[in-house]
Each structure stands twice: as structure tokens, then as C-alpha cells.
Amino acid sequence: MEMKEKLKVGVLGATGMVGQRFVSLLADHPWYEVVTVAASPRSAGKTYEEAVGDRWKLDNPMPENVKKLVVKDLHNIEDVVADVDFVFSAVDMTKDEIRAIEEAYAKAEVPVVSNNSAHRWTPDVPMIIPELNPEHAEVIEFQKKRLGTKRGFVAVKPNCSIQSYTPAFHALREFGVKTAVVTTYQAISGAGKTFKDWPEMVDNIIPYIGGEEEKSEQEPLKIWGKIEDGVIKKAEGPLITSQCIRVPVSNGHTAAVFVNFEKKPTKEEILERWANFSGEPQRLELPSAPKQFLKYFEEDNRPQAKLDRDYENGMGVTLGRLREDTVFDYKFVGLAHNTLRGAAGGAVLCAELLTAKGYITKK
């Protein structure tokens, strides 16, 4: 798909870690151009470079094209939306405040693609991993009726923790994924931190991440749900139980997975389904789509966060150590880059899908 003219984009919460990732990913995007950055009132009125100051958290430098943009107050919605076709949301507020402000932007006739969790369980808001459930975009028409909008709506991407195993399960759905035990080992960037900000994490593991286990168990069920009566009804199963652990890794969430099937596949069948799995982003050749979404390593010591998190520019999922288990049918290990596939990159891919499907257009 060729774009005659780039869509103009705003980033809400642009000074935080995920906001910075959005700004960085969009710097050379073939379809989108960042023209507006918005943040809290304390950053408003400063240039983006001044507002971020020494808090730039990414390895790659701040893009030149955003440094001199003057940060707008994200509460001043009319001002923020004046020049944009749609916005990405990475705001840091309470869930109630996020729900309210994202809906207010939608009612101002601007599509919102959100990295936040606040609207994930709003029944008519699609929560999309573009390779898995692109059809959920169809619920947007019902949401627009509820909001009374012509263009404005909210779409979200799911939690970063589920990206390392849900795609692997999705590729095997014909065998009936029945029950799963998942332990995730989650990078500190998932908390918006670096080791400089969070020295307590060096040489440490914290066996609790607030709210994460419920998300890990429940969000896949919405992804596998169906649209009925204008809302997404979540799937009944599989039954997933999880533990989520914070580990001293900068980027990359790893999952150790045990799984039972209704109809147990052979190891060869599993590897074949993973190798050949692709979805709408690959068919449409979306700019951020990985060419090979799932990659399996034969080596016993892979995937590793340090070596493999950047596979397919951080947009692919790597898998390894598939073997039969004494209690479950199989066990394996998955890895996904939590701030790319799991956060800003996943939201950009979601926006690309919604653009290709005609939900996001020029004003």
C-alpha cells in the first residue's frame, strides 16, 4: 500500500519511556509523521528536547525532527488535535483518567491508538495483535455509534507480557490449546525504568508485578473472543495460570510455558505451524510487520534476551526448547521485545493495520 501523503500524528505522553519509543519509531516512518507532542502541564511550553532533558531512555539518539517541537498540554485537547489525523497514547495517569481522556480525544473526532491498559476491557474497544485478531477492528463501527463520532474511536494493544506466548498458542489453535502454565521473566523497561533509575534491580529478582498475572491470564481470552451484539465477548478458554517476575534485564520478556492440548500434535506439527504462521500484516506488507513472525531456535540455550530480542527489528517472537513434558503435553520458551512488539511497536503496527483497512484516514 502506497501513501500519497503522510498522515500527521500526535503522541500523548511523549516524554515518558513509551512515548520516547513512539517518537523514535516514527522518525523515518513511510506513512506517518510526528507533528505534535503532548505531555503533562509541567512539560507544556518547553521544546521536546528541553522537556525530556537528561531523561532520554533509549540507546539511539533523539530524532532531530522532534527536538524543537513545542510540547502541548495534553489536557488542551482542541489545541493538540488541531493539526493531527490521529494520536498514539502513552499517557501516565490513573486508569479512570486515561479512560476519560482517551474517550475525549475520540469524541474530538481523532482516532486514538493506545499503549495503555485502561480501555482493554471496554467491551467495544478492540485489543489487537494484528497477526492474531485483525477482524476485531470491525467492532469500531459499534463503538463510534456509542460515542456519536464519525472518525473518532479508541483501539488498544494488549499487555507486553502476553506477546511471548499468545502468538505461539494462536498458531496451534487447531489442536485445541486446553490448559497452560506460564511464568514470565519481565524486563525492567516494562516498568519504564533503566538500571540507572532502578539500582535495586541489579543482582535482584522481584517475584511480583502488580496486576500483571491477571492480564497474562485474561487478555488472551479477549484476543480469541468473538464480536457479538456490538461488543467483544471473550473466549471461554484455554485456562491459563501465570506468575510474573521482574528480572534484571533491560529489554525483552521471556516466558517459560507448559501446555496441554485437546488433540496432542507431534513436535514436527508444532514446528511446522510456527514456521509457516503469518497474518494480515504479512499479507498486506505493513511497514512494521516482521517478515517471519515466529522463529524457532534448535539450540538448547536460545532464545536469549540479549541475543534475540531485536529479531525482526524487535517485532518478531522467538521460541525454543520445545519438548514433551512429564506432566503436560509440551513445554517451551518464548521471547518478545517488550517495548517494541510489546508496546510502541505493537501499537504502530496496529495503527498501520487500521490505516490499511480504512479506519484511520486523513481528516
Coordinates of C-alpha atoms in Angstrom, one line a residue, residues 144-316:
K144 CA -18.4 5.0 17.0
K145 CA -22.2 4.7 17.3
R146 CA -21.9 4.7 21.1
L147 CA -19.6 7.7 21.1
G148 CA -21.6 9.6 18.5
T149 CA -18.5 10.0 16.3
K150 CA -17.7 9.8 12.6
R151 CA -13.9 9.3 12.7
G152 CA -13.0 9.1 16.4
F153 CA -12.5 5.8 18.2
V154 CA -10.1 4.1 20.6
A155 CA -8.1 0.9 19.8
V156 CA -5.6 -0.6 22.1
K157 CA -2.8 -3.2 22.0
P158 CA -2.6 -5.8 24.7
N159 CA -0.1 -6.3 27.6
C160 CA 3.6 -6.8 26.8
S161 CA 3.7 -10.0 28.9
I162 CA 1.4 -12.0 26.6
Q163 CA 3.3 -11.4 23.3
S164 CA 5.9 -14.0 24.1
Y165 CA 3.4 -16.9 24.2
T166 CA 0.0 -16.0 22.8
P167 CA 1.2 -15.9 19.2
A168 CA 2.8 -19.4 19.7
F169 CA -0.6 -20.7 21.0
H170 CA -2.5 -19.0 18.3
A171 CA -0.6 -20.8 15.6
L172 CA -1.6 -24.1 17.3
R173 CA -5.3 -23.4 17.8
E174 CA -6.4 -26.2 15.5
F175 CA -5.1 -28.7 18.2
G176 CA -7.2 -27.1 20.9
V177 CA -5.0 -25.4 23.5
K178 CA -6.7 -26.5 26.7
T179 CA -4.6 -25.5 29.7
A180 CA -1.3 -23.7 30.1
V181 CA 1.0 -22.7 32.9
V182 CA 3.1 -19.6 32.1
T183 CA 5.9 -17.9 34.1
T184 CA 7.1 -14.7 32.6
Y185 CA 10.5 -13.1 33.3
Q186 CA 10.0 -9.4 32.6
A187 CA 12.5 -6.7 31.8
I188 CA 12.8 -3.5 33.8
S189 CA 11.8 -1.3 30.8
G190 CA 8.3 -2.8 31.3
A191 CA 8.2 -0.6 34.4
G192 CA 9.5 2.4 32.4
K193 CA 12.9 2.1 34.1
T194 CA 16.6 1.7 33.3
F195 CA 19.3 0.3 35.7
K196 CA 20.3 3.9 36.3
D197 CA 16.8 4.7 37.6
W198 CA 16.4 1.5 39.5
P199 CA 19.7 0.3 41.1
E200 CA 17.7 -2.0 43.4
M201 CA 17.1 -4.3 40.4
V202 CA 20.8 -5.0 39.8
D203 CA 21.6 -8.6 41.1
N204 CA 17.9 -8.9 42.1
I205 CA 14.6 -10.6 41.2
I206 CA 11.2 -9.3 42.4
P207 CA 8.5 -12.0 42.3
Y208 CA 5.6 -9.7 41.9
I209 CA 4.4 -7.2 39.2
G210 CA 1.1 -5.5 40.2
G211 CA -1.9 -6.6 38.0
E212 CA 0.3 -8.5 35.6
E213 CA -0.8 -12.0 36.3
E214 CA -4.4 -11.3 35.8
K215 CA -3.6 -9.6 32.4
S216 CA -1.4 -12.6 31.4
E217 CA -4.3 -15.0 32.1
Q218 CA -7.3 -13.0 30.8
E219 CA -6.1 -10.8 27.9
P220 CA -5.5 -13.8 25.5
L221 CA -9.2 -14.7 26.0
K222 CA -10.3 -11.3 24.7
I223 CA -8.0 -11.7 21.7
W224 CA -9.6 -15.1 21.0
G225 CA -13.1 -13.7 21.6
K226 CA -15.9 -13.0 19.0
I227 CA -17.8 -9.9 18.2
E228 CA -21.5 -10.4 19.3
D229 CA -24.2 -7.7 19.7
G230 CA -21.7 -4.9 19.1
V231 CA -19.2 -6.0 21.7
I232 CA -16.3 -8.4 22.0
K233 CA -17.3 -11.5 24.1
K234 CA -14.2 -13.2 25.5
A235 CA -13.4 -16.8 24.7
E236 CA -14.2 -19.5 27.4
G237 CA -10.7 -20.9 27.3
P238 CA -8.0 -22.0 27.4
L239 CA -7.4 -21.9 31.1
I240 CA -4.1 -20.1 31.7
T241 CA -2.4 -19.6 35.1
S242 CA 0.6 -17.4 35.4
Q243 CA 3.4 -16.0 37.6
C244 CA 5.1 -12.8 36.5
I245 CA 8.6 -12.0 37.8
R246 CA 10.7 -8.9 37.4
V247 CA 14.3 -9.8 36.4
P248 CA 17.5 -7.7 35.9
V249 CA 17.2 -7.5 32.1
S250 CA 17.0 -4.1 30.3
N251 CA 14.6 -5.2 27.4
G252 CA 12.9 -8.5 26.5
H253 CA 10.2 -10.5 28.3
T254 CA 10.8 -14.3 28.4
A255 CA 8.1 -16.9 29.1
A256 CA 8.5 -20.5 30.3
V257 CA 5.4 -22.3 29.1
F258 CA 3.7 -25.6 29.8
V259 CA 0.7 -26.6 27.7
N260 CA -1.9 -29.3 27.2
F261 CA -4.0 -29.8 24.0
E262 CA -7.3 -31.3 23.3
K263 CA -5.7 -33.2 20.4
K264 CA -1.9 -33.6 21.1
P265 CA 0.1 -32.6 18.0
T266 CA 3.5 -34.1 17.1
K267 CA 6.6 -31.9 17.7
E268 CA 7.0 -31.7 13.9
E269 CA 3.5 -30.4 13.5
I270 CA 4.1 -27.7 16.1
L271 CA 7.4 -26.6 14.5
E272 CA 5.7 -26.6 11.0
R273 CA 2.8 -24.4 12.2
W274 CA 5.2 -22.0 13.9
A275 CA 7.4 -21.7 10.9
N276 CA 4.6 -21.1 8.5
F277 CA 2.4 -18.8 10.6
S278 CA 1.6 -15.4 9.2
G279 CA -1.3 -13.0 9.3
E280 CA -2.8 -9.8 7.8
P281 CA 0.4 -7.6 8.5
Q282 CA 2.5 -10.0 6.3
R283 CA -0.2 -10.3 3.6
L284 CA -0.6 -6.5 3.5
E285 CA 3.2 -6.0 3.8
L286 CA 2.7 -3.4 6.5
P287 CA 5.8 -1.2 7.1
S288 CA 6.5 -2.5 10.7
A289 CA 5.5 -6.1 10.1
P290 CA 8.1 -8.8 10.6
K291 CA 8.6 -11.0 7.5
Q292 CA 8.9 -14.1 9.7
F293 CA 6.7 -13.6 12.8
L294 CA 7.7 -16.7 14.8
K295 CA 11.3 -18.1 14.7
Y296 CA 12.3 -21.3 16.4
F297 CA 15.8 -22.0 17.6
E298 CA 17.1 -25.5 17.7
E299 CA 19.9 -24.6 20.1
D300 CA 19.2 -25.5 23.8
N301 CA 20.4 -22.1 25.1
R302 CA 18.1 -19.9 22.9
P303 CA 16.2 -17.6 22.8
Q304 CA 18.2 -15.3 24.9
A305 CA 17.0 -11.7 25.7
K306 CA 20.4 -10.1 24.9
L307 CA 20.9 -12.0 21.6
D308 CA 17.3 -12.4 20.3
R309 CA 15.1 -9.5 21.5
D310 CA 15.8 -7.5 18.4
Y311 CA 14.8 -10.2 16.0
E312 CA 12.9 -8.6 13.0
N313 CA 13.6 -5.1 14.5
G314 CA 12.1 -6.3 17.8
M315 CA 8.8 -7.1 16.1
G316 CA 9.2 -10.9 15.8

